[in-house]
Amino acid sequence: MEKITTLDNYTGHKNINGLYQKIINQVPKHSMYAELFAGSAAIYEKFTVPAAINILNEINPEVYTLLCEKFKFKNVVLWNRDALEFLQKMKFIWYNDVFVFLDPPYHHNSRPLATELYEYEMKDIDHVQLLETVLEMDCNIMIIHPKCELYDNFLHDWRKVEVKVRYHKKTSIECLYMNYPDPVELQDYSFLGKDCWDRQRISRKIEAYQKKFKKIPVLERNYIINKLNELKK
Ligand SMILES: C[S@@+](CC[C@H](N)C(=O)[O-])C[C@H]1O[C@@H](n2cnc3c(N)ncnc32)[C@H](O)[C@@H]1O
């Protein structure tokens, strides 16, 4: 396998238009974010409202070094560990408002060609261990993986959102498996909406409300805002 010298266009990255927005629109508000198969950490990078604490982990030392360079001025803790061991250690420690995002190397059965994509791959048994471990955890977890029987079987109780992805002229279905209900409050609302037209519709609505609210005397306005805040669940 060739030496990795850049994180641009990283194999299996999730910086795909139409996918990253759908991922972020499913991420509930949290105070700690942990991405344990980081690769280029494309999803972490997309958040415009990052959590107070952020952990990125990647097993490949070359990729880890590039991540350290990329995020040296950011508020991120970087680890170079085996995610499976890491999860075993943390499974009873992380709970409540910890959000874990897992984008493991795809199971070999989900790859059109049985090619090795990474220096560090996962065997069947590693996928099973990963799935058994996440089932024991209480914090909010999202796993992204292409449609796959093993994942469907283990995570049959989890919520599943399927996203059709068009990438390099190929269409595939990515599944977001989540162990939590539909979020009622998001970590980052910047990508809310079904598509760019829907996001434009929401932005216009916000602008119209802001314009209206700016005309109301300040105390009356703040009183209304306080009352509206009560509607937040
Ligand atoms: C599908 S890629 C992640 C891509 C990433 N989401 C992005 O947007 O760039 C999976 C990554 O997991 C790493 N990896 C493989 N086995 C691992 C393990 N046991 N622990 C941690 N990382 C691992 C690979 O080196 C690879 O970078």
XYZ file of N, CA and C and ligand atoms in Angstrom:
726
model
N 0.836 -1.207 0.000
C 0.000 0.000 0.000
C 0.876 1.264 0.000
N 0.467 2.259 -0.817
C 1.290 3.470 -0.933
C 1.279 4.308 0.343
N 2.380 5.059 0.554
C 2.443 5.948 1.717
C 1.383 7.046 1.573
N 0.685 7.335 2.647
C -0.360 8.376 2.581
C 0.274 9.722 2.914
N 0.197 10.663 1.964
C 0.864 11.949 2.195
C -0.127 13.102 2.336
N -1.395 12.817 2.041
C -2.417 13.870 2.167
C -3.750 13.258 2.598
N -4.550 14.082 3.248
C -5.893 13.600 3.638
C -6.949 14.019 2.607
N -6.511 14.756 1.572
C -7.465 15.158 0.524
C -7.955 13.919 -0.203
N -9.227 13.874 -0.476
C -9.820 12.738 -1.205
C -9.489 11.388 -0.588
N -9.504 11.349 0.717
C -9.151 10.131 1.465
C -10.125 8.990 1.107
N -9.586 7.794 0.947
C -10.434 6.651 0.563
C -11.578 6.475 1.567
N -12.794 6.466 1.057
C -13.966 6.255 1.925
C -14.391 7.495 2.692
N -13.841 8.679 2.305
C -14.217 9.901 3.033
C -15.726 10.180 2.878
N -16.270 10.945 3.800
C -17.714 11.190 3.764
C -18.048 12.630 3.407
N -17.075 13.304 2.801
C -17.331 14.671 2.345
C -18.031 14.614 0.986
N -19.210 14.029 0.991
C -19.943 13.838 -0.255
C -21.223 14.659 -0.169
N -21.416 15.526 -1.148
C -22.599 16.387 -1.126
C -23.862 15.520 -1.103
N -24.787 15.844 -0.217
C -26.018 15.062 -0.110
C -25.907 13.989 0.962
N -24.673 13.663 1.368
C -24.496 12.667 2.434
C -24.146 13.360 3.758
N -23.135 14.227 3.728
C -22.697 14.803 5.010
C -23.810 15.638 5.654
N -24.640 16.287 4.808
C -25.743 17.082 5.372
C -26.731 16.166 6.095
N -26.991 14.986 5.488
C -27.972 14.061 6.087
C -27.417 13.477 7.381
N -26.108 13.279 7.428
C -25.490 12.772 8.664
C -25.641 13.821 9.768
N -25.235 15.054 9.464
C -25.253 16.107 10.497
C -26.689 16.412 10.959
N -27.655 16.256 10.049
C -29.064 16.475 10.419
C -29.621 15.382 11.330
N -28.827 14.353 11.581
C -29.271 13.285 12.487
C -28.470 13.307 13.788
N -27.606 14.306 13.949
C -26.740 14.309 15.147
C -27.350 15.173 16.249
N -27.769 14.548 17.353
C -28.371 15.330 18.429
C -27.327 16.188 19.159
N -27.805 17.162 19.877
C -26.923 18.057 20.640
C -26.098 17.208 21.607
N -24.829 17.525 21.729
C -23.963 16.746 22.619
C -22.852 17.644 23.147
N -22.202 17.205 24.234
C -21.073 18.020 24.695
C -19.733 17.370 24.364
N -19.764 16.054 24.041
C -18.515 15.431 23.621
C -18.721 14.616 22.350
N -17.842 14.813 21.388
C -17.920 14.122 20.097
C -16.720 13.194 19.985
N -16.980 11.925 19.602
C -15.860 10.990 19.436
C -16.011 10.274 18.103
N -15.026 10.459 17.236
C -15.031 9.793 15.927
C -13.839 8.836 15.929
N -14.138 7.531 15.953
C -13.071 6.573 16.281
C -12.427 5.882 15.085
N -12.991 6.040 13.895
C -12.343 5.578 12.661
C -12.189 6.835 11.807
N -11.314 7.728 12.232
C -11.381 9.108 11.729
C -11.031 9.269 10.257
N -10.050 8.539 9.735
C -9.613 8.799 8.362
C -9.297 10.281 8.219
N -9.919 10.957 7.265
C -9.664 12.398 7.114
C -10.574 13.240 8.004
N -11.430 12.579 8.777
C -12.343 13.254 9.718
C -13.230 14.275 9.004
N -13.721 13.893 7.839
C -14.491 14.821 7.011
C -15.768 15.292 7.723
N -16.396 14.408 8.470
C -17.645 14.813 9.124
C -17.353 15.785 10.271
N -16.353 15.466 11.071
C -15.991 16.384 12.168
C -15.735 17.786 11.593
N -15.027 17.807 10.483
C -14.652 19.076 9.867
C -15.852 19.882 9.391
N -16.953 19.202 9.070
C -18.122 19.896 8.536
C -18.915 20.637 9.608
N -18.767 20.215 10.873
C -19.565 20.875 11.926
C -19.183 22.346 12.038
N -20.205 23.199 11.976
C -19.925 24.620 12.181
C -20.107 24.951 13.667
N -20.734 24.042 14.391
C -20.898 24.208 15.846
C -20.302 22.960 16.506
N -18.978 22.963 16.719
C -18.382 21.748 17.299
C -18.721 21.599 18.778
N -18.595 20.374 19.276
C -18.857 20.116 20.689
C -17.753 20.746 21.537
N -17.988 20.786 22.857
C -16.984 21.367 23.749
C -15.727 20.495 23.761
N -15.920 19.175 23.713
C -14.778 18.243 23.698
C -14.886 17.392 22.433
N -13.775 17.228 21.735
C -13.776 16.444 20.498
C -12.613 15.465 20.498
N -12.928 14.200 20.190
C -11.888 13.176 20.133
C -11.883 12.576 18.728
N -10.709 12.523 18.121
C -10.563 11.838 16.831
C -9.538 10.732 17.025
N -9.887 9.539 16.565
C -8.983 8.413 16.699
C -8.771 7.749 15.344
N -7.531 7.381 15.083
C -7.224 6.687 13.821
C -6.056 5.743 14.087
N -6.201 4.497 13.648
C -5.184 3.481 13.961
C -3.918 3.620 13.115
N -4.066 4.133 11.888
C -2.912 4.195 10.985
C -2.014 5.375 11.389
N -0.761 5.098 11.786
C 0.119 6.176 12.263
C 0.347 7.280 11.233
N 0.390 6.906 9.939
C 0.598 7.943 8.905
C -0.593 8.901 8.862
N -1.790 8.306 8.929
C -3.010 9.127 8.873
C -3.126 9.955 10.159
N -2.775 9.315 11.269
C -2.815 9.999 12.565
C -1.913 11.243 12.538
N -0.687 11.095 11.970
C 0.259 12.222 11.914
C -0.334 13.363 11.069
N -0.968 12.986 9.942
C -1.572 14.023 9.083
C -2.725 14.727 9.809
N -3.491 13.934 10.589
C -4.600 14.532 11.360
C -4.047 15.527 12.396
N -2.927 15.141 13.035
C -2.317 16.029 14.041
C -1.923 17.347 13.386
N -1.357 17.265 12.182
C -0.963 18.500 11.479
C -2.195 19.328 11.120
N -3.217 18.605 10.579
C -4.413 19.311 10.090
C -5.157 20.040 11.219
N -5.184 19.394 12.384
C -6.016 19.962 13.454
C -5.196 20.548 14.609
N -3.915 20.923 14.297
C -3.062 21.346 15.421
C -3.579 22.589 16.147
N -4.288 23.461 15.458
C -4.776 24.665 16.138
C -6.239 24.530 16.570
N -6.784 23.335 16.425
C -8.200 23.143 16.787
C -8.308 22.492 18.153
N -9.489 22.611 18.732
C -9.726 22.067 20.065
C -10.077 20.567 19.949
N -9.073 19.753 19.589
C -9.325 18.325 19.359
C -8.292 17.486 20.105
N -8.760 16.385 20.673
C -7.838 15.419 21.271
C -7.666 14.318 20.229
N -6.425 14.014 19.871
C -6.188 12.985 18.842
C -5.573 11.736 19.447
N -6.076 10.592 19.026
C -5.559 9.322 19.516
C -5.165 8.450 18.338
N -4.194 7.574 18.597
C -3.712 6.632 17.575
C -3.850 5.220 18.173
N -5.110 4.756 18.230
C -5.383 3.476 18.883
C -6.269 2.590 18.029
N -6.413 1.382 18.469
C -7.385 0.487 17.868
C -8.763 0.867 18.432
N -9.672 1.243 17.557
C -10.999 1.707 18.001
C -11.723 0.647 18.839
N -11.478 -0.615 18.516
C -12.200 -1.670 19.228
C -11.754 -1.727 20.688
N -10.425 -1.597 20.884
C -9.914 -1.578 22.266
C -10.389 -0.317 22.979
N -10.355 0.775 22.259
C -10.770 2.067 22.811
C -12.228 1.978 23.311
N -13.089 1.404 22.454
C -14.511 1.294 22.820
C -14.708 0.375 24.024
N -13.919 -0.700 24.065
C -14.018 -1.618 25.207
C -13.749 -0.867 26.514
N -12.737 0.034 26.471
C -12.367 0.794 27.680
C -13.449 1.809 28.046
N -14.063 2.393 27.014
C -14.962 3.524 27.256
C -16.430 3.118 27.374
N -16.739 1.846 27.089
C -18.158 1.509 26.886
C -19.059 1.798 28.084
N -18.487 1.723 29.298
C -19.334 2.036 30.456
C -19.060 3.440 31.012
N -18.120 4.128 30.377
C -17.767 5.471 30.878
C -18.522 6.532 30.089
N -18.649 6.289 28.791
C -19.343 7.275 27.958
C -20.850 7.053 28.050
N -21.572 8.109 28.329
C -23.029 8.007 28.366
C -23.614 9.393 28.120
N -24.918 9.480 28.295
C -25.650 10.748 28.150
C -25.289 11.563 26.922
N -24.608 12.676 27.142
C -24.447 13.569 25.996
C -23.109 13.390 25.271
N -22.616 12.143 25.290
C -21.463 11.821 24.441
C -22.045 11.290 23.128
N -21.512 11.792 22.009
C -21.961 11.300 20.712
C -20.786 10.598 20.032
N -21.018 9.341 19.629
C -19.952 8.571 18.992
C -20.303 8.333 17.521
N -19.393 8.734 16.642
C -19.606 8.513 15.207
C -18.598 7.468 14.724
N -19.125 6.395 14.112
C -18.258 5.294 13.683
C -18.401 5.043 12.188
N -17.296 5.159 11.503
C -17.271 4.899 10.061
C -16.170 3.860 9.803
N -16.428 2.609 10.178
C -15.382 1.585 10.063
C -15.113 1.227 8.605
N -13.965 0.579 8.333
C -13.765 0.063 6.969
C -14.916 -0.875 6.641
N -15.390 -0.812 5.408
C -16.569 -1.611 5.068
C -16.294 -3.101 5.172
N -17.314 -3.810 5.592
C -17.255 -5.260 5.628
C -16.958 -5.753 4.205
N -16.139 -6.783 4.109
C -15.722 -7.235 2.770
C -16.897 -7.617 1.874
N -17.980 -8.117 2.482
C -19.157 -8.501 1.670
C -19.835 -7.298 1.026
N -19.567 -6.103 1.554
C -20.231 -4.908 1.003
C -19.391 -4.235 -0.063
N -18.269 -4.816 -0.404
C -17.434 -4.171 -1.423
C -17.646 -4.854 -2.766
N -17.842 -4.072 -3.811
C -18.080 -4.677 -5.123
C -16.905 -5.572 -5.534
N -15.693 -5.107 -5.263
C -14.512 -5.931 -5.561
C -13.858 -6.208 -4.201
N -13.374 -7.425 -4.034
C -12.820 -7.748 -2.708
C -11.433 -7.124 -2.535
N -11.372 -5.794 -2.745
C -10.073 -5.121 -2.668
C -9.767 -4.653 -1.244
N -8.482 -4.616 -0.933
C -8.033 -4.033 0.328
C -7.902 -2.526 0.082
N -8.559 -1.748 0.919
C -8.513 -0.303 0.697
C -7.564 0.398 1.661
N -7.400 -0.215 2.820
C -6.608 0.439 3.877
C -5.471 -0.462 4.342
N -4.483 0.178 4.890
C -3.378 -0.545 5.543
C -3.957 -1.372 6.703
N -4.922 -0.784 7.386
C -5.563 -1.471 8.520
C -7.012 -1.764 8.155
N -7.313 -3.035 7.974
C -8.670 -3.440 7.620
C -9.308 -4.136 8.820
N -10.581 -4.503 8.707
C -11.245 -5.242 9.785
C -11.716 -6.593 9.256
N -11.430 -7.620 10.060
C -11.891 -8.963 9.673
C -13.346 -9.119 10.132
N -13.984 -10.203 9.668
C -15.370 -10.491 10.097
C -15.510 -10.404 11.608
N -14.574 -11.045 12.284
C -14.634 -11.127 13.748
C -14.521 -9.731 14.398
N -13.773 -8.840 13.742
C -13.650 -7.469 14.271
C -14.979 -6.728 14.133
N -15.667 -6.958 13.009
C -16.980 -6.305 12.831
C -17.947 -6.817 13.900
N -17.885 -8.121 14.147
C -18.792 -8.698 15.159
C -18.465 -8.102 16.526
N -17.162 -7.988 16.833
C -16.787 -7.421 18.141
C -17.255 -5.964 18.255
N -17.097 -5.223 17.156
C -17.546 -3.826 17.165
C -19.052 -3.768 17.454
N -19.811 -4.602 16.749
C -21.271 -4.573 16.881
C -21.706 -5.026 18.278
N -21.034 -6.036 18.817
C -21.384 -6.491 20.180
C -21.100 -5.389 21.196
N -19.993 -4.684 20.973
C -19.609 -3.637 21.934
C -20.604 -2.478 21.908
N -20.964 -2.012 20.696
C -21.866 -0.847 20.644
C -23.227 -1.179 21.262
N -23.614 -2.453 21.169
C -24.920 -2.826 21.738
C -24.922 -2.731 23.261
N -23.734 -2.712 23.846
C -23.642 -2.615 25.314
C -23.565 -1.166 25.785
N -23.476 -0.246 24.838
C -23.217 1.151 25.237
C -24.487 1.984 25.376
N -24.401 3.015 26.247
C -25.570 3.849 26.531
C -25.552 5.206 25.835
N -24.356 5.636 25.384
C -24.327 6.969 24.773
C -24.935 6.912 23.371
N -25.144 8.077 22.768
C -25.720 8.115 21.422
C -24.659 7.733 20.394
N -25.003 6.747 19.566
C -24.027 6.248 18.588
C -24.646 6.253 17.194
N -23.848 6.689 16.225
C -24.246 6.531 14.815
C -23.136 5.741 14.119
N -23.562 4.705 13.397
C -22.602 3.948 12.586
C -23.011 4.126 11.139
N -22.039 4.398 10.300
C -22.351 4.452 8.874
C -21.702 3.249 8.198
N -22.508 2.580 7.399
C -22.014 1.373 6.710
C -22.950 1.111 5.524
N -22.403 0.610 4.418
C -23.320 0.279 3.321
C -24.238 -0.858 3.758
N -25.372 -0.948 3.107
C -26.350 -1.997 3.423
C -25.639 -3.351 3.528
N -25.879 -4.039 4.648
C -25.106 -5.247 4.916
C -25.880 -6.113 5.915
N -25.957 -7.403 5.627
C -26.768 -8.306 6.446
C -26.303 -8.350 7.899
N -24.995 -8.421 8.073
C -24.449 -8.508 9.433
C -24.870 -7.298 10.271
N -24.727 -6.105 9.706
C -25.090 -4.879 10.420
C -26.602 -4.823 10.648
N -27.375 -5.209 9.610
C -28.840 -5.205 9.736
C -29.276 -6.158 10.846
N -28.639 -7.318 10.924
C -29.030 -8.300 11.942
C -28.700 -7.827 13.349
N -27.458 -7.394 13.541
C -27.059 -6.962 14.884
C -27.823 -5.722 15.337
N -28.065 -4.807 14.388
C -28.625 -3.504 14.777
C -30.107 -3.397 14.412
N -30.811 -4.540 14.428
C -32.210 -4.514 13.970
C -33.094 -3.627 14.848
N -32.681 -3.390 16.104
C -33.475 -2.517 16.981
C -33.128 -1.036 16.817
N -32.096 -0.765 16.088
C -31.669 0.626 15.939
C -32.450 1.289 14.800
N -32.486 2.598 14.879
C -33.133 3.359 13.814
C -32.198 3.345 12.600
N -32.785 3.216 11.413
C -31.920 3.164 10.222
C -32.406 4.165 9.181
N -31.496 4.981 8.703
C -31.828 5.907 7.612
C -30.940 5.537 6.429
N -31.574 5.326 5.292
C -30.791 4.959 4.110
C -30.560 6.196 3.245
N -29.343 6.371 2.814
C -29.027 7.538 1.973
C -28.434 7.047 0.656
N -29.078 7.501 -0.415
C -28.563 7.141 -1.746
C -27.410 8.089 -2.066
N -26.269 7.517 -2.393
C -25.098 8.353 -2.634
C -24.611 8.170 -4.061
N -24.372 9.300 -4.693
C -23.843 9.256 -6.068
C -22.409 9.759 -5.977
N -21.460 8.906 -6.280
C -20.061 9.287 -6.116
C -19.238 8.634 -7.215
N -18.415 9.411 -7.884
C -17.624 8.905 -9.005
C -18.493 8.116 -9.995
N -19.642 8.692 -10.336
C -20.585 8.124 -11.312
C -21.180 6.793 -10.872
N -21.050 6.455 -9.584
C -21.642 5.201 -9.106
C -22.661 5.548 -8.041
N -23.740 4.728 -7.960
C -24.739 4.958 -6.928
C -24.620 3.843 -5.892
N -24.639 4.223 -4.625
C -24.626 3.194 -3.585
C -25.574 3.632 -2.468
N -25.931 2.694 -1.601
C -26.804 3.039 -0.468
C -25.978 2.958 0.805
N -25.887 4.089 1.495
C -25.214 4.109 2.797
C -26.298 4.065 3.868
N -26.088 3.262 4.898
C -27.061 3.214 5.997
C -26.498 3.918 7.219
N -27.332 4.758 7.808
C -26.966 5.365 9.087
C -27.725 4.587 10.144
N -27.008 3.893 11.000
C -27.637 3.123 12.082
C -27.491 3.941 13.365
N -28.615 4.178 14.046
C -28.557 5.022 15.245
C -29.291 4.374 16.405
N -28.714 4.464 17.583
C -29.341 3.818 18.751
C -30.205 4.806 19.549
N -30.608 5.905 18.915
C -31.400 6.932 19.605
C -32.560 7.362 18.700
N -33.612 7.933 19.316
C -34.769 8.341 18.496
C -34.456 9.565 17.631
N -35.399 9.942 16.786
C -35.231 11.157 15.979
C -34.830 12.316 16.881
N -33.752 13.019 16.592
C -33.355 14.112 17.488
C -34.398 15.241 17.507
N -34.573 15.838 18.688
C -35.466 17.004 18.749
C -34.635 18.285 18.827
N -33.343 18.123 19.127
C -32.451 19.283 19.088
C -31.138 18.846 18.426
N -30.706 19.623 17.444
C -29.497 19.243 16.705
C -28.266 19.961 17.253
N -27.106 19.323 17.056
C -25.847 19.974 17.423
C -25.593 21.155 16.481
N -25.971 20.971 15.203
C -25.661 21.973 14.195
C -26.835 22.040 13.206
N -27.464 23.209 13.138
C -28.646 23.344 12.273
C -28.299 23.825 10.853
N -27.009 24.064 10.610
C -26.632 24.713 9.336
C -27.103 23.970 8.099
N -27.274 22.655 8.206
C -27.617 21.873 7.010
C -29.052 21.362 7.039
N -29.866 21.948 7.929
C -31.250 21.497 8.045
C -31.991 21.703 6.717
N -32.770 20.701 6.346
C -33.497 20.771 5.073
C -33.182 19.548 4.230
N -34.138 19.230 3.353
C -34.000 18.014 2.535
C -32.896 18.161 1.480
N -32.786 19.395 0.950
C -31.790 19.650 -0.097
C -31.498 21.152 -0.111
N -30.726 21.615 -1.080
C -30.327 23.025 -1.046
C -31.529 23.965 -1.190
N -32.575 23.529 -1.922
C -33.761 24.397 -2.102
C -34.513 24.515 -0.786
N -34.601 23.386 -0.090
C -35.295 23.378 1.190
C -34.524 24.224 2.215
N -33.177 24.144 2.147
C -32.358 24.946 3.073
C -32.547 26.439 2.775
N -32.703 26.752 1.491
C -32.929 28.144 1.101
C -34.283 28.631 1.648
N -35.281 27.739 1.566
C -36.622 28.063 2.081
C -36.542 28.366 3.587
N -35.805 27.543 4.325
C -35.687 27.741 5.773
C -34.944 29.052 6.073
N -33.869 29.317 5.315
C -33.109 30.568 5.536
C -34.000 31.785 5.315
N -34.835 31.726 4.278
C -35.726 32.866 3.978
C -36.718 33.059 5.122
N -37.206 31.928 5.640
C -38.177 31.993 6.741
C -37.530 32.674 7.957
N -36.275 32.262 8.241
C -35.555 32.848 9.385
C -35.383 34.350 9.173
N -34.969 34.718 7.969
C -34.770 36.149 7.669
C -36.067 36.929 7.867
N -37.192 36.341 7.403
C -38.483 37.040 7.515
C -38.854 37.216 8.997
N -38.670 36.164 9.800
C -38.975 36.266 11.232
C -38.071 37.305 11.907
N -36.757 37.276 11.549
C -35.816 38.219 12.168
C -36.223 39.659 11.856
N -36.627 39.899 10.609
C -37.034 41.239 10.172
C -38.232 41.710 11.001
N -39.200 40.799 11.153
C -40.399 41.099 11.910
C -40.063 41.383 13.375
N -39.218 40.516 13.943
C -38.872 40.638 15.364
C -38.082 41.908 15.663
N -37.227 42.321 14.700
C -36.405 43.520 14.914
C -37.281 44.757 15.099
N -38.506 44.715 14.558
C -39.398 45.881 14.637
C -40.104 45.980 15.990
N -40.089 44.926 16.772
C -40.792 44.893 18.064
C -39.903 45.543 19.135
N -40.467 46.354 20.061
C -39.645 46.964 21.124
C -38.872 45.884 21.896
N -37.644 46.229 22.297
C -36.710 45.216 22.777
C -37.245 44.336 23.922
N -37.884 44.950 24.925
C -38.340 44.132 26.063
C -39.464 43.185 25.650
N -40.363 43.746 24.840
C -41.455 42.908 24.344
C -40.899 41.743 23.505
N -39.880 42.086 22.714
C -39.262 41.068 21.859
C -38.608 39.962 22.700
N -37.842 40.400 23.731
C -37.168 39.394 24.566
C -38.161 38.533 25.344
N -39.266 39.170 25.732
C -40.311 38.401 26.441
C -40.870 37.319 25.512
N -41.147 37.706 24.295
C -41.680 36.736 23.317
C -40.658 35.616 23.082
N -39.368 36.008 22.941
C -38.325 34.994 22.690
C -38.245 34.018 23.870
N -38.313 34.561 25.106
C -38.304 33.673 26.289
C -39.465 32.692 26.246
N -40.631 33.223 25.891
C -41.822 32.352 25.846
C -41.675 31.302 24.736
N -41.117 31.736 23.586
C -40.930 30.789 22.476
C -39.941 29.686 22.869
N -38.937 30.080 23.686
C -37.950 29.105 24.134
C -38.577 27.976 24.936
N -39.721 28.294 25.576
C -40.411 27.261 26.369
C -40.925 26.135 25.465
N -41.077 26.448 24.182
C -41.564 25.418 23.253
C -40.514 24.358 22.954
N -39.227 24.715 23.240
C -38.151 23.747 22.994
C -38.313 22.593 23.971
N -38.267 21.383 23.454
C -38.423 20.223 24.346
C -37.122 19.925 25.050
C -14.060 4.396 6.093
S -12.551 5.082 6.638
C -13.078 6.516 7.517
C -13.256 7.681 6.578
C -13.601 8.965 7.293
N -14.936 8.956 7.831
C -13.416 10.167 6.394
O -14.415 10.923 6.164
O -12.320 10.376 5.891
C -12.090 3.984 7.937
C -10.803 4.364 8.675
O -10.674 3.487 9.805
C -9.282 3.225 10.011
N -9.228 1.986 10.801
C -9.236 0.696 10.375
N -9.243 -0.153 11.416
C -9.241 0.616 12.542
C -9.243 0.325 13.926
N -9.286 -0.927 14.368
N -9.227 1.347 14.800
C -9.211 2.645 14.358
N -9.186 2.986 13.063
C -9.211 1.981 12.161
C -8.715 3.127 8.616
O -7.324 3.362 8.628
C -9.507 4.223 7.888
O -8.812 5.445 7.955
